[in-house]
Each structure stands twice: as C-alpha cells, then as structure tokens.
Amino acid sequence: MSLFGSSPGDSTLTEAVSNSQQKSLFEDAATPGAASTSSLFADDNGGGAASPWDLPTPKKAAKSEMVKTLLPASSVPESYIDAYDTLLDSGDRLGGGLSLTCIKNTLEDSGLSSGEQARVLNLIVPSGLEGAGLGRSEFNVLLALVGLAQEGEDVTLDGVDERRKKGLPVPSVPYIERLKTTKVSDDLNDNTSRQRDTTRSEQTTRSKSRRFRNDSMNDPEADPWASPALHKGHTHPVDNEATPHSNGVTAAVPITNKGPMQARTTSAFTTHSERPDSATPANGGEALSGAPAGSSGWDSYDHNSGFQNPDQSGLGNAGFGSGGDDQGDPNQGAIRRSLGGGRTSSRPVEEIVTITMLPGKEGMFMFQHRNYEVKSVRRASSVVRRYSDFVWLLDCLHKRYPFRQLPLLPPKTLAVNGRHLSADVAFIEKRRRGLVRFSNALVRHPVLSQEQLVVMFLTVPTELAVWRKQATISVQEEFTGKPLPPGLEDSLPTNLSDTFDTVRGGVRRSADAYIGLCSLLERLIKRNQGVAADHLRFSLALKALTEESSNTYATDTNDVPLLNEGMSSTSKHMETSQSLHEDEMRAWDDGVLDDLKRQRDTLVGVRDMFDRRDRYARDNIPQLERRIENNEIRLTALRGRPEGTVKPEEMHKLEQAVLNDKQSIVNQHARGVFIKECIRDELNFFQQSQYHVSRLHQDWSQERVKYAELQADNWRAWSEEVENMPMGD
C-alpha cells in the first residue's frame, strides 16, 4: 500500500480499495454529481411540495464548486476581505478556514429570521460537505446572501450572480464590527507596550549591533552567510572524522534554551493546564553532553559506550540510555495536554519547531510561491523558508544519511479528478502540518538534529538560495573515510540480519495499517462535523417553528408561550451540542489525527530506510576477489620470466591494481559493518515510538470521556428545562 494511496475499505483495515476516488491522504472525499435542475446554480433545495417520504437529495458537487468560484477576492468590496481577515484573526478556525461556530455567530447577529439563516447555511455549507473550514470565496458568498436578505431580496445564488454585475450589497453584521473594535484596541495596546520596551532597550540594542558588526568585519570569510550570534561558538558534534569542517562550518556545543514551551489547548471546554515534571533535554541531550569524549552512543563505534540495558533489546549491545518516554507532539508545546481528571505522566522537554504560512505569495505570474516562517524557541531562531527549501534539505539528507530514518515531506500538489489542489485552502493547511511534522522529526533525531545542514536550515536568516551559493556543503555519505574500529564487528549480534527481516515485515504491515487508520479518522472527523452542522440546522428549524406557533395554534394560544419556551430550550441545547461536537472534532484534528500521522510517518520512514538499504548497501567484493586472484596469477607468471623480457611498468601496474582492490575490499567491508550498526541504532531509536502510541491512546480516551460528560450534562439540563411544557392534562 502506498503512503499516499487510497483509504481502506470498511470491512478490513488494511485492504486497499481498488477503484478508490481518494488517491491521497491529503485530499477530500469525492462527492457525487448533482442532479440537474432548472436553476443556474442548482440552489433550490427541495423547494415546492416535497413529500416527507422522499429520499435525501443527492450531494451537489457542482453547487459547492460554484460557491467556491462565484465571488473571488478580486471581485468583492474591501469590507468583505476585512471581515474575513477579522474572523480569522479571532482564532475561531477549522483547518485553514472559518469554523461552523463562527458562521453561526455571524448569521445570528445579522438580524435575519431563523428560516433565512437556515437557507443561507444550506447554500454555503451543503449537507455532506461540512468537513473543511469556510474559505474566503465561500465567506464572500455568505456576506452577499446576508446582504440580499437584509435588503429584502431573494436569497439565492442566482441573485448573488446578478448583483455581482451591478454591485454587491454590504451587509451589517455587528458581531464582525465588535471583533474589529477589539482588534484595534488590542493593536494599540501592543504598539504602546512595544514602543515602551523599544525605548527602554535602545542603548542595549545599539551596543549589541555594534559588537555584531565588529565580529563580522574582523573575519568576513569566517561567516559569509551572517549566522546569528546565538549559533556562533557552539559545537554541534558531527559524526564525520574525515571531514572536521563539515559543510563548511566549524563544528560547535548544542544550543540550550530553557525558554517556556507552549502547551496544546484542545478545547474551550478543557482548559486545564499541566506543569512539566521533568526538564531533561530531549534526544538524550544531557547524556550526550556529559559522556566522555568519544563515548557517545551515536558518535562512536565503541560497542561498550553510549548504549545501556542491552538485555532489554533484541539488537545486541545497543539501546539509548534516555529510556523510552521522551517522544512528544511535533506540532505543539512540550507540556502534555491535560483533559481534567485524567492520568498524567512526566516526560522530558523537547525542542519544538513551529511553522506558520505567511500571507500572500512571492514571485511573478506562474512562478509564485508561498513562504513559511520556521521558528524554534530553543534555538531562539525565526527564518523564512519555501517548500522547495525543504525539498532541497531532504535531498541532501538522503545523500548523506541514506541508512537512517529520514522524515517524510508532504506533496507539493495533488491532482484530484484532473484538478490540482495546490491552491486549495484545506490542502495548503495539511501541507503546512506535514512540514511541521517533518521539521520536528528532524530535531528529535539524535544525529540529524546535530547535522550542520539542519542547524543552518533552522537558524540562518539569509535566504537559503543565497546561503547555498556562499557555503561549502558536503553531502558525502557519513561513513566515507571512516576506519573500522577494532571489535565493532564482533560486538554485533550474529542474528542481526534475522532481526532486521522480522522488524521490516512488521513495520511494513504496521505502516499500511496506520495509513488506513489516518484515512478512517479523517472520515470520522468529517462525519462528526456533518453531525454538528445538522445539529445547527435542527436548531434553526426549531427557532423558525417558534415563530409560527401562534399562527399554527391560533384557536387557543394559552399554551403557546410554554410550548415555545420548551422548543427554544431544545434549540439552545442543540446549539450547545453543536459547539461541543465541533470543538471535539477540532481537538481530534489538531491532536489525535496529527499524532496518528506522526506514527504513520515514523513507520514509513523506517520502511523506506530498509528499501534504501537494499538499493545502496550492495558491494562488489566477490568480483574484486576474483580480479585479485587473476592479477596475482598474472604477476606470478611475469615474475617467472627471464630478466629483461618483462617491462617494469607492467609489473608495477598489476601490483598497484592488486593493492587498490584489496583496499577497496577493506573499505567496503567496513562500510557494511557501519551500515549494520547504523540500522541497529536507528531501530533502537525507533523503539521509543511505542511510548508515543501509548500517550496517543491515553490522551484520546481522556478526551472522549471529557466530551461525553459535557454532552451528558447538556442533555441533562435540557431534560429538566422541558419538564414544564404543556401536556394537556
């Protein structure tokens, strides 16, 4: 099964769907075609005398696509753009767009009747397509529909299309205006605080800048790419004895920064915090820095150094002293999310890299690209990178570390039914999260995190294309020029190859299973988001009913107030349930799904490592031995000839060929031993991923219990409030 292949069927987890419409982990499920209608935009949702026994209307993919393309940002008033940006800045997001709660608040504060709100909601978010957040184009249509309703015109997509030619209405939504006012006030307060801090530290900043300029000008060639002062003077141990100046940079001490990490907040209803119980550096930082020179588990080939508890591993005298529970969430803070009343566990604080997509694009015409801000709190760095920079980095790592567990990059584009999704909001957000997982997998790895290419990628503020021209970059394989230490080959267990085969088979099957699990969870999230949207639709329908109760029961309206009060209570608790559903699915999307994808990427990385071993770990020692044997026979024959009949150059050439072939055999044999030891170390590091799986299931179970209790409290309060509804007794 391919990593970016189809989702599994419902019958078995690992069975691939042969005719799947979903070709990638990063694309949305395909929707059936819409039935033909008389309207240009097919937005008459079952109008007329519909029978209550009619089958549900098929999903209208053409209608949803029309909503996305009807009002692009270039054809709407500036107020539409400002309104969308304001709502995004408020933090009420779903994926890369606006959440259903944000849409609900906008509609409720627009002065529309419940029936009009329900109609607008069904036009903008068709049933079955609630999985992704509301993008800018769909929100433009929402504002146009609200404006039409406020002006008393028909709320249809045809009406929006007609008004687009004449001039779109500008709706009045007090909710958005209040958010704008709050944002302006916050910006003024931030600017005032920033100016005060700037004035207070002006002299200090000037002196630091002067020192930085002096240090750079003293020896401009020592740092041609203007590395930050934080990185200078530090030693990042590189496992390359033959090249002491790896990648053109003097090896320098791992950067330590004890700044606070941000905790992941999964819910507005679960805001408990948890203090970290351990401040041990991740990736075995404390153990490595405190070990004697040449005794690091990853930087030395001495089988007695760096690896502890050999009896607990099936890989011989290997194992990382840091234990197991030092994996963490790649996209969030190092403090474990707490859900209230649940079990907690201590784990070391690890480095966290955050990636934010910068607004807008750079470049001209067809060569535009998006930029990402890559931040590391521990390294105190913030750099701007583009997607091609990540591709270049991974390509270099493949050449230098082909036998290590390398992280995965998300695809640049995806083609779905002939349409590329490089500009789709949901796909762009998934790609950003994939880049976050990639970056955090690098900084968690004990060797890759110390590689100079990775360090410079995360810390050098210069544009990477400029830095690549100035720096001396080495992409030689890590074993090049390394002599084989005595005793290393004998220290490797004799059954290591059998262990590799066993692990490889299990990893391959587990990777296929996790690919299916990620697809299934994405489907569950979309379905539950659809359930949340239906709760909101049900609530709006009940509100519309309360508006008609007086007319419906006009014969005797004595019990109508109590009846409306009960239906309003039902509507209110339906909205609460909708908020809980949406909040829980946001927690699943940001937490559980990302944790599953992290484990999936880990397994696929190990699987690919074994595949690269099959391609690159070959040698030609048998051929060299045969050639040496033939050359020695020829040398013996030449030496048996009388003097003067053999040219000295011919003898010397054969002797040199034999020596070169013997040296090549020694080097290739040493490389084979290094490869075995490297894969053994990688599998020991991979062992720690099982503890990440344990935390995943513990955290998810606590989330489900928490939200189940909140839903139960909501329904219990609803049951008490409808007790007073009229019963006619």
XYZ file of C-alpha atoms in Angstrom:
729
model
C 0.000 0.000 0.000
C 1.307 3.436 -0.924
C 1.569 6.121 1.739
C -0.444 8.495 -0.388
C -2.722 5.757 -1.659
C -6.389 5.060 -1.213
C -8.192 4.718 2.077
C -9.076 1.209 3.234
C -12.480 -0.325 2.918
C -14.927 -0.681 5.765
C -14.565 -4.475 6.011
C -10.863 -4.696 6.831
C -8.366 -2.120 7.933
C -5.515 -2.942 5.586
C -7.472 -3.844 2.442
C -6.963 -1.221 -0.285
C -9.916 -0.008 -2.315
C -9.147 -0.813 -5.932
C -11.384 1.808 -7.531
C -10.988 4.465 -4.896
C -11.770 8.068 -5.744
C -9.465 9.243 -2.982
C -5.890 8.998 -4.285
C -4.113 10.691 -1.430
C -4.017 11.176 2.305
C -4.238 14.912 1.710
C -7.353 15.128 -0.460
C -11.006 15.266 0.486
C -13.522 12.590 -0.328
C -15.176 12.918 -3.705
C -18.839 13.918 -3.798
C -21.412 12.511 -6.164
C -22.569 14.597 -9.035
C -25.598 16.779 -8.558
C -28.908 16.162 -10.197
C -29.911 18.529 -12.968
C -32.133 21.454 -12.006
C -33.660 24.440 -13.696
C -31.622 26.935 -11.708
C -28.229 28.052 -12.971
C -26.614 27.294 -9.600
C -28.989 24.490 -8.512
C -29.713 26.166 -5.183
C -33.408 25.294 -4.875
C -33.016 22.829 -2.016
C -36.073 20.739 -2.451
C -38.485 23.635 -2.748
C -42.143 23.048 -3.512
C -44.452 20.364 -2.225
C -41.884 17.853 -1.076
C -43.047 14.533 0.311
C -41.814 13.603 3.786
C -41.020 10.089 2.421
C -38.762 11.377 -0.357
C -35.191 10.085 -0.418
C -32.477 12.571 0.612
C -31.339 14.899 -2.118
C -28.006 13.746 -3.601
C -24.942 15.791 -2.732
C -24.375 18.581 -5.231
C -20.705 18.757 -6.005
C -21.299 21.242 -8.824
C -23.075 23.609 -6.445
C -20.280 23.501 -3.869
C -17.710 24.187 -6.576
C -19.806 27.109 -7.817
C -19.904 28.628 -4.329
C -16.091 28.452 -4.207
C -15.660 30.244 -7.545
C -18.624 32.624 -7.627
C -17.063 35.539 -5.719
C -13.266 35.554 -5.738
C -11.422 38.116 -3.638
C -10.760 40.290 -6.697
C -14.474 40.982 -7.315
C -15.767 41.875 -3.831
C -15.702 45.096 -1.795
C -12.832 45.702 0.602
C -15.210 45.260 3.534
C -15.681 41.590 2.602
C -11.929 40.980 2.739
C -11.557 42.864 6.026
C -14.434 40.914 7.577
C -12.889 37.541 6.682
C -9.462 38.570 7.964
C -11.022 39.797 11.209
C -12.803 36.494 11.810
C -9.643 34.530 11.026
C -7.649 36.647 13.471
C -10.239 35.937 16.169
C -8.918 32.365 16.236
C -12.225 30.580 15.532
C -10.849 28.401 12.743
C -11.421 24.970 11.268
C -8.477 23.783 9.211
C -7.498 26.720 7.025
C -10.916 28.432 7.110
C -13.699 29.548 9.429
C -15.500 27.172 11.754
C -19.212 26.445 11.892
C -19.491 28.321 15.198
C -18.088 31.427 13.533
C -20.684 31.132 10.754
C -23.437 30.670 13.338
C -22.399 33.803 15.269
C -22.291 35.816 12.046
C -25.770 34.704 10.984
C -27.328 35.150 14.436
C -26.093 38.744 14.669
C -27.221 39.713 11.166
C -30.890 40.285 12.026
C -32.159 37.522 9.720
C -35.046 35.271 10.619
C -34.356 31.659 11.562
C -35.646 30.462 8.203
C -33.378 32.835 6.301
C -30.402 31.794 8.431
C -31.102 28.128 7.673
C -31.361 28.844 3.938
C -28.076 30.762 3.863
C -26.361 27.989 5.843
C -27.604 25.293 3.440
C -26.402 27.279 0.442
C -22.937 27.929 1.832
C -22.381 24.587 3.594
C -24.281 21.890 1.660
C -25.155 18.752 3.582
C -22.289 16.278 3.460
C -19.608 18.899 2.728
C -19.026 20.217 6.263
C -15.549 18.712 6.666
C -13.459 21.709 5.635
C -13.473 25.201 7.076
C -15.202 28.012 5.214
C -12.779 29.613 2.763
C -12.597 33.231 1.652
C -14.653 32.745 -1.517
C -17.453 30.910 0.316
C -17.490 33.602 3.014
C -17.836 36.277 0.317
C -20.955 34.482 -0.922
C -22.253 34.259 2.664
C -21.922 38.041 3.144
C -23.586 38.669 -0.209
C -26.521 36.405 0.731
C -26.868 38.133 4.105
C -26.857 41.498 2.335
C -29.564 40.345 -0.066
C -31.705 39.105 2.829
C -31.277 42.396 4.694
C -32.406 44.285 1.578
C -35.463 42.052 1.214
C -34.341 40.306 -1.977
C -34.421 36.601 -2.767
C -31.670 34.636 -1.019
C -30.330 32.631 -3.972
C -27.028 32.147 -5.731
C -28.650 33.459 -8.912
C -29.395 36.686 -7.045
C -25.746 36.941 -5.957
C -24.628 36.461 -9.558
C -26.919 39.256 -10.750
C -25.809 41.654 -8.013
C -22.166 40.903 -8.785
C -22.633 42.758 -12.065
C -24.499 45.691 -10.509
C -22.682 45.959 -7.191
C -22.659 43.623 -4.232
C -24.576 44.569 -1.078
C -22.634 45.480 2.063
C -24.343 43.713 4.991
C -24.492 45.000 8.532
C -23.092 42.438 10.990
C -22.491 43.909 14.483
C -20.592 40.749 15.516
C -17.831 41.469 13.000
C -17.742 45.161 13.930
C -17.241 44.287 17.584
C -14.354 41.993 16.675
C -12.783 44.784 14.608
C -13.062 47.217 17.508
C -11.499 44.715 19.888
C -8.662 44.039 17.442
C -7.890 47.753 17.000
C -7.843 48.243 20.769
C -5.503 45.285 21.243
C -3.196 46.542 18.483
C -2.978 49.972 20.114
C -2.100 48.415 23.466
C 0.527 46.190 21.835
C 2.082 49.140 19.999
C 2.247 51.170 23.200
C 3.962 48.324 25.067
C 6.330 47.720 22.168
C 7.349 51.374 21.986
C 7.988 51.426 25.725
C 10.145 48.305 25.524
C 11.993 49.650 22.496
C 12.835 52.914 24.226
C 13.997 51.090 27.333
C 16.353 48.735 25.441
C 17.527 51.104 22.699
C 21.001 51.565 24.131
C 21.474 47.841 24.712
C 20.396 47.002 21.175
C 22.773 49.588 19.698
C 25.727 48.159 21.600
C 24.867 44.593 20.570
C 24.616 45.633 16.929
C 27.997 47.348 17.147
C 29.601 44.218 18.595
C 27.981 42.036 15.942
C 29.278 44.255 13.119
C 32.771 44.278 14.598
C 32.811 40.487 14.916
C 31.674 40.049 11.323
C 34.102 42.534 9.835
C 37.131 41.099 11.641
C 36.931 37.940 9.559
C 34.229 38.162 6.884
C 35.149 34.816 5.370
C 34.574 33.014 8.666
C 30.808 33.531 8.394
C 29.798 34.609 4.871
C 26.105 33.822 5.457
C 25.720 36.020 8.541
C 24.785 33.341 11.038
C 23.023 34.590 14.186
C 25.254 35.277 17.170
C 23.431 32.566 19.121
C 24.857 29.891 16.857
C 28.468 31.077 16.892
C 30.882 29.405 19.254
C 28.672 26.342 19.779
C 29.776 22.840 18.970
C 27.355 20.582 17.180
C 29.103 17.217 17.119
C 29.125 15.747 13.632
C 29.899 12.116 13.050
C 32.472 12.777 10.365
C 36.050 12.250 11.494
C 37.426 12.533 7.975
C 35.891 15.973 7.450
C 36.400 18.077 10.600
C 34.827 21.131 8.919
C 31.549 19.537 7.925
C 29.554 21.513 5.353
C 31.931 24.448 5.521
C 31.224 25.224 9.179
C 33.430 24.706 12.183
C 31.725 22.198 14.411
C 30.439 23.842 17.515
C 28.037 22.878 21.979
C 24.407 22.111 21.383
C 22.324 25.200 21.961
C 20.358 25.056 25.164
C 17.476 27.376 25.768
C 15.289 26.942 28.796
C 12.543 29.154 27.496
C 8.966 28.099 28.236
C 7.138 25.875 25.821
C 3.502 26.397 24.893
C 1.013 23.682 25.736
C -1.536 22.390 23.288
C -5.040 23.566 24.084
C -7.559 21.201 22.613
C -10.816 22.741 23.707
C -12.540 25.763 25.072
C -14.180 23.339 27.496
C -10.905 21.698 28.597
C -8.637 24.487 29.683
C -6.765 22.768 32.487
C -3.012 23.163 32.318
C -0.316 20.780 33.356
C 3.112 21.595 34.614
C 6.063 19.699 33.206
C 7.504 17.315 35.754
C 10.820 16.913 34.009
C 13.225 19.285 32.372
C 15.531 16.672 30.904
C 16.603 17.696 27.395
C 15.154 15.682 24.560
C 17.137 13.470 22.237
C 19.352 12.397 25.068
C 20.985 15.828 25.219
C 22.092 15.605 28.854
C 23.515 12.110 28.476
C 25.453 13.004 25.352
C 26.933 16.201 26.711
C 28.038 14.534 29.920
C 29.663 11.499 28.277
C 33.420 11.267 27.881
C 34.988 12.204 24.585
C 34.462 9.533 22.001
C 31.916 7.629 24.084
C 28.652 8.943 22.623
C 26.209 6.267 21.594
C 25.765 7.866 18.169
C 29.151 9.490 17.621
C 31.287 6.467 18.488
C 31.558 2.919 17.300
C 32.756 1.545 20.608
C 30.240 -1.155 21.489
C 30.643 -0.514 25.224
C 29.792 3.187 25.081
C 26.535 5.070 25.000
C 24.225 2.039 24.917
C 22.645 0.832 28.114
C 20.383 -2.037 29.154
C 21.495 -4.440 26.416
C 19.358 -7.230 27.783
C 16.171 -5.312 27.049
C 16.762 -5.206 23.316
C 16.908 -7.854 20.652
C 19.582 -5.893 18.817
C 22.634 -6.784 20.903
C 24.678 -4.331 22.992
C 22.636 -1.319 21.977
C 19.966 0.903 23.428
C 19.612 4.534 24.323
C 20.089 5.452 27.932
C 17.289 8.015 27.795
C 14.700 5.252 28.115
C 11.514 5.347 26.168
C 9.189 8.105 27.214
C 10.850 11.038 25.529
C 8.756 11.394 22.423
C 6.418 14.338 22.157
C 3.855 16.017 19.950
C 5.533 17.558 16.886
C 3.216 20.482 16.279
C 2.563 21.605 19.828
C 4.284 22.591 23.055
C 6.247 20.245 25.204
C 3.691 20.328 28.022
C 1.320 17.451 27.658
C -2.326 18.355 27.087
C -4.495 17.832 30.148
C -8.148 16.975 29.970
C -9.135 17.182 33.603
C -9.250 14.277 35.989
C -7.033 12.169 33.775
C -3.742 10.434 34.325
C -0.575 12.446 33.891
C 2.970 11.350 33.227
C 6.306 13.086 33.236
C 8.388 13.324 30.112
C 11.400 15.346 29.044
C 11.017 18.724 27.426
C 11.960 18.505 23.775
C 12.604 21.046 21.073
C 9.513 22.162 19.201
C 9.579 23.766 15.753
C 6.533 25.777 14.698
C 5.747 26.719 11.093
C 3.381 29.498 10.072
C 2.391 30.224 6.498
C 2.980 33.872 5.645
C 0.141 35.717 3.901
C 0.303 36.271 0.174
C 2.661 34.849 -2.406
C 6.044 35.843 -3.766
C 7.232 35.745 -7.354
C 5.897 36.730 -10.723
C 2.999 35.278 -12.679
C 3.405 31.479 -12.965
C 6.445 31.347 -10.666
C 4.726 32.399 -7.469
C 5.349 30.513 -4.250
C 4.325 30.597 -0.614
C 6.688 31.346 2.238
C 6.716 29.772 5.689
C 8.054 31.202 8.924
C 10.015 28.491 10.753
C 10.536 29.167 14.472
C 12.432 27.304 17.167
C 12.120 28.523 20.747
C 15.107 26.525 21.954
C 17.357 27.890 19.218
C 15.796 31.381 19.516
C 15.560 31.458 15.717
C 12.998 32.583 13.172
C 13.679 32.058 9.464
C 11.630 32.201 6.271
C 11.658 29.168 4.011
C 9.723 27.977 0.972
C 8.607 24.469 0.104
C 11.473 23.901 -2.349
C 13.932 24.621 0.501
C 12.521 21.658 2.428
C 12.821 19.503 -0.687
C 16.483 20.505 -1.089
C 17.230 19.725 2.554
C 15.651 16.272 2.356
C 17.535 15.536 -0.864
C 20.838 16.386 0.861
C 19.947 14.201 3.838
C 19.116 11.291 1.532
C 22.595 11.528 0.057
C 24.404 11.960 3.364
C 22.308 9.647 5.586
C 20.747 7.014 3.324
C 20.669 4.408 6.122
C 18.878 6.484 8.724
C 15.227 7.053 9.465
C 14.513 10.177 7.415
C 11.213 12.051 7.829
C 8.619 12.439 5.093
C 7.650 15.565 3.190
C 4.049 16.247 2.182
C 3.442 16.535 -1.574
C 3.642 19.926 -3.253
C 0.470 19.470 -5.288
C -2.260 16.881 -5.692
C -4.384 16.150 -8.740
C -7.979 15.175 -7.956
C -10.232 14.458 -10.921
C -7.899 16.448 -13.141
C -7.828 19.464 -10.808
C -4.668 20.429 -8.941
C -5.117 21.277 -5.264
C -2.008 23.393 -4.754
C -4.227 26.444 -4.105
C -6.919 24.678 -2.054
C -7.174 26.048 1.485
C -7.596 22.644 3.141
C -4.712 21.128 1.182
C -2.406 24.069 1.967
C -3.138 23.666 5.675
C -2.438 19.914 5.514
C 0.828 20.618 3.726
C 1.828 23.092 6.455
C 1.126 20.482 9.124
C 3.166 17.977 7.146
C 6.089 20.413 7.123
C 5.724 20.799 10.908
C 5.919 17.022 11.375
C 8.945 16.898 9.060
C 10.814 19.626 10.948
C 10.087 18.218 14.398
C 11.114 14.728 13.320
C 14.488 16.203 12.330
C 15.089 17.973 15.649
C 14.038 14.867 17.631
C 16.574 12.661 15.883
C 19.868 12.345 17.824
C 22.044 12.552 14.689
C 20.029 14.576 12.194
C 19.386 17.312 14.756
C 23.154 17.883 15.024
C 23.785 17.863 11.275
C 25.078 21.268 10.168
C 22.691 21.423 7.208
C 19.721 21.058 9.571
C 21.139 23.555 12.070
C 21.758 26.144 9.384
C 18.373 25.487 7.788
C 16.685 26.329 11.095
C 18.870 29.253 12.163
C 20.411 31.131 9.214
C 18.185 34.153 8.471
C 19.590 34.536 4.961
C 17.531 33.325 2.023
C 18.502 29.702 1.530
C 19.303 30.076 -2.177
C 21.860 32.797 -1.329
C 23.331 30.787 1.542
C 23.779 27.725 -0.675
C 25.944 29.737 -3.089
C 28.198 31.031 -0.310
C 28.568 27.964 1.936
C 30.631 24.842 1.324
C 28.135 21.998 1.521
C 29.177 18.372 1.995
C 26.720 15.635 1.074
C 29.177 12.752 1.308
C 27.860 9.595 2.896
C 28.504 9.688 6.630
C 30.742 6.580 6.543
C 33.149 7.929 3.911
C 36.754 7.812 5.129
C 35.953 6.178 8.469
C 38.261 3.384 9.652
C 36.688 0.316 11.195
C 37.231 0.376 14.982
C 38.621 -2.841 16.457
C 35.983 -5.066 17.987
C 32.973 -3.341 16.378
C 32.188 -6.203 14.015
C 32.462 -8.781 16.802
C 30.145 -6.705 19.032
C 27.236 -7.010 16.597
C 24.923 -9.955 17.360
C 25.052 -12.856 14.941
C 21.265 -12.853 14.452
C 21.130 -9.175 13.469
C 20.073 -9.905 9.884
C 17.181 -12.082 11.092
C 16.113 -9.322 13.474
C 16.173 -6.808 10.609
C 13.967 -9.070 8.477
C 11.481 -9.555 11.322
C 11.250 -5.840 12.097
C 10.984 -4.968 8.424
C 7.988 -7.232 7.907
C 6.222 -5.879 10.994
C 6.963 -2.268 10.065
C 5.625 -2.744 6.546
C 2.342 -4.196 7.762
C 2.021 -1.613 10.542
C 2.676 1.243 8.111
C -0.148 0.024 5.870
C -2.439 -0.203 8.900
C -1.606 3.322 10.059
C -2.197 4.711 6.568
C -5.666 3.209 6.776
C -6.211 4.476 10.340
C -5.390 8.054 9.310
C -7.860 7.878 6.420
C -10.549 6.398 8.656
C -10.086 9.057 11.322
C -10.287 11.817 8.705
C -13.590 10.338 7.565
C -14.826 10.135 11.159
C -13.930 13.788 11.699
C -15.803 14.860 8.570
C -18.846 12.808 9.518
C -18.943 14.238 13.027
C -18.537 17.740 11.615
C -21.555 16.935 9.473
C -23.418 15.852 12.623
C -22.506 19.183 14.236
C -23.811 21.080 11.200
C -27.057 19.102 11.303
C -27.479 19.997 14.980
C -27.239 23.652 13.977
C -29.727 23.147 11.138
C -32.099 21.418 13.558
C -31.750 24.328 15.986
C -32.518 26.903 13.298
C -35.538 24.891 12.162
C -36.893 24.839 15.727
C -36.441 28.597 16.001
C -38.421 29.009 12.788
C -41.163 26.802 14.281
C -41.467 29.003 17.361
C -42.114 31.983 15.080
C -45.084 30.157 13.548
C -46.563 28.588 16.697
C -49.015 31.436 17.357
C -50.467 31.128 13.867
C -50.448 27.337 13.892
C -52.397 27.130 17.164
C -54.398 30.347 16.768
C -57.583 28.675 18.083
C -56.218 28.675 21.613
C -52.888 30.364 22.293
C -52.856 29.924 26.071
C -50.252 27.135 25.997
C -48.197 28.568 23.115
C -45.725 30.515 25.347
C -44.825 27.389 27.316
C -44.627 25.398 24.083
C -42.263 27.946 22.522
C -40.199 28.056 25.697
C -39.648 24.292 25.520
C -38.767 24.353 21.822
C -36.398 27.263 22.400
C -34.730 25.250 25.133
C -34.313 22.325 22.729
C -32.888 24.693 20.129
C -30.465 26.160 22.663
C -29.147 22.788 23.778
C -28.871 21.623 20.173
C -26.582 24.598 19.569
C -24.573 23.693 22.661
C -24.226 20.140 21.390
C -23.139 21.512 18.013
C -20.422 23.583 19.692
C -19.230 20.575 21.688
C -19.156 18.365 18.598
C -17.231 20.942 16.614
C -14.795 21.584 19.440
C -14.158 17.868 19.908
C -13.540 17.393 16.183
C -11.111 20.306 16.239
C -9.291 18.544 19.086
C -9.242 15.317 17.065
C -7.945 17.116 14.001
C -5.236 19.065 15.833
C -4.271 16.320 18.274
C -5.283 12.720 17.618
C -5.055 12.829 13.823
C -1.709 14.574 13.899
C -0.390 12.047 16.427
C -1.551 9.198 14.193
C 0.131 10.790 11.198
C 3.313 11.220 13.187
C 3.368 7.491 13.933
C 2.472 6.732 10.312
C 5.370 8.883 9.097
C 7.723 7.167 11.543
C 6.779 3.706 10.308
C 7.004 4.703 6.657
C 10.397 6.307 7.347
C 11.703 3.012 8.759
C 10.175 1.103 5.856
C 11.897 3.399 3.357
C 15.178 3.040 5.272
C 15.135 -0.712 4.663
C 14.271 -0.131 0.999
C 17.245 2.221 0.629
C 19.469 -0.389 2.268
C 18.512 -2.852 -0.471
C 19.464 -0.322 -3.145
C 22.592 1.286 -1.700
C 24.194 -1.270 0.648
C 25.479 -3.507 -2.131
C 29.165 -4.244 -2.695
C 31.302 -5.923 -5.348
C 33.650 -7.772 -3.004
C 33.246 -11.170 -4.805
C 34.146 -9.595 -8.140
C 37.147 -7.843 -6.593
C 38.370 -11.085 -5.039
C 38.234 -12.850 -8.404
C 40.057 -9.974 -10.051
C 42.749 -10.027 -7.362
C 43.186 -13.760 -7.871
C 43.591 -13.320 -11.635
C 46.039 -10.443 -11.217
C 48.150 -12.430 -8.737
C 48.316 -15.356 -11.199
C 49.492 -12.965 -13.875
C 52.077 -11.464 -11.504
C 53.414 -14.945 -10.671
C 53.736 -15.721 -14.352
C 55.539 -12.451 -15.043
C 57.964 -12.999 -12.184
C 58.849 -16.426 -13.613
C 60.020 -14.975 -16.894
C 63.721 -14.260 -17.552
C 65.013 -10.827 -16.688
C 64.713 -8.264 -19.421
C 61.664 -9.851 -21.018
C 59.137 -8.103 -18.717
C 58.527 -4.367 -18.600
C 58.774 -2.959 -15.034
C 55.781 -0.716 -15.709
C 53.571 -3.727 -16.348
C 54.633 -5.385 -13.098
C 54.083 -2.176 -11.158
C 50.666 -1.661 -12.713
C 49.464 -5.130 -11.700
C 50.852 -4.784 -8.194
C 49.113 -1.427 -7.759
C 45.844 -2.866 -9.055
C 46.021 -5.674 -6.505
C 46.715 -3.219 -3.688
C 43.846 -0.938 -4.756
C 41.410 -3.832 -4.956
C 42.403 -5.081 -1.524
C 41.947 -1.604 -0.053
C 38.553 -1.347 -1.735
C 37.533 -4.666 -0.166
C 38.607 -3.389 3.262
C 36.635 -0.130 2.779
C 33.515 -1.877 1.506
C 33.623 -4.395 4.321
C 33.954 -1.580 6.877
C 31.044 0.252 5.226
C 28.892 -2.879 5.509
C 29.642 -3.132 9.229
C 28.870 0.565 9.717
C 25.552 0.154 7.871
C 24.529 -2.726 10.140
C 25.422 -0.766 13.250
C 23.647 2.343 11.934
C 20.402 0.471 11.240
C 20.661 -1.201 14.659
C 20.928 2.252 16.278
C 18.021 3.543 14.201
C 15.836 0.652 15.328
C 16.724 1.385 18.946
C 15.652 4.978 18.423
C 12.512 3.726 16.658
C 11.652 1.639 19.752
C 10.713 4.868 21.533
C 7.774 5.422 19.191
C 5.761 2.782 21.079
C 5.523 5.175 24.030
C 4.155 7.849 21.740
C 1.424 5.366 20.749
C 0.637 4.794 24.427
C 0.255 8.518 25.079
C -1.889 8.879 21.972
C -4.435 6.337 23.197
C -4.387 7.627 26.772
C -4.968 11.221 25.707
C -7.674 10.291 23.222
C -9.561 8.199 25.764
C -9.482 11.103 28.221
C -10.767 13.466 25.534
C -13.668 11.171 24.725
C -14.629 10.796 28.386
C -14.459 14.558 28.906
C -16.681 15.407 25.948
C -19.100 12.585 26.769
C -19.526 14.095 30.255
C -20.062 17.570 28.785
C -22.674 16.222 26.349
C -24.398 14.324 29.167
C -24.550 17.480 31.294
C -26.029 19.367 28.342
C -28.766 16.779 27.704
C -29.498 16.509 31.436
C -30.086 20.266 31.660
C -32.268 20.077 28.536
C -34.391 17.323 30.090
C -35.008 19.457 33.181
C -35.955 22.537 31.161
C -38.624 20.818 29.039
C -40.435 19.406 32.061
C -42.789 22.409 32.121
C -44.016 22.049 28.528
C -47.855 21.763 28.306
C -49.178 18.207 28.383
C -52.929 18.880 28.102
C -53.728 17.134 31.424
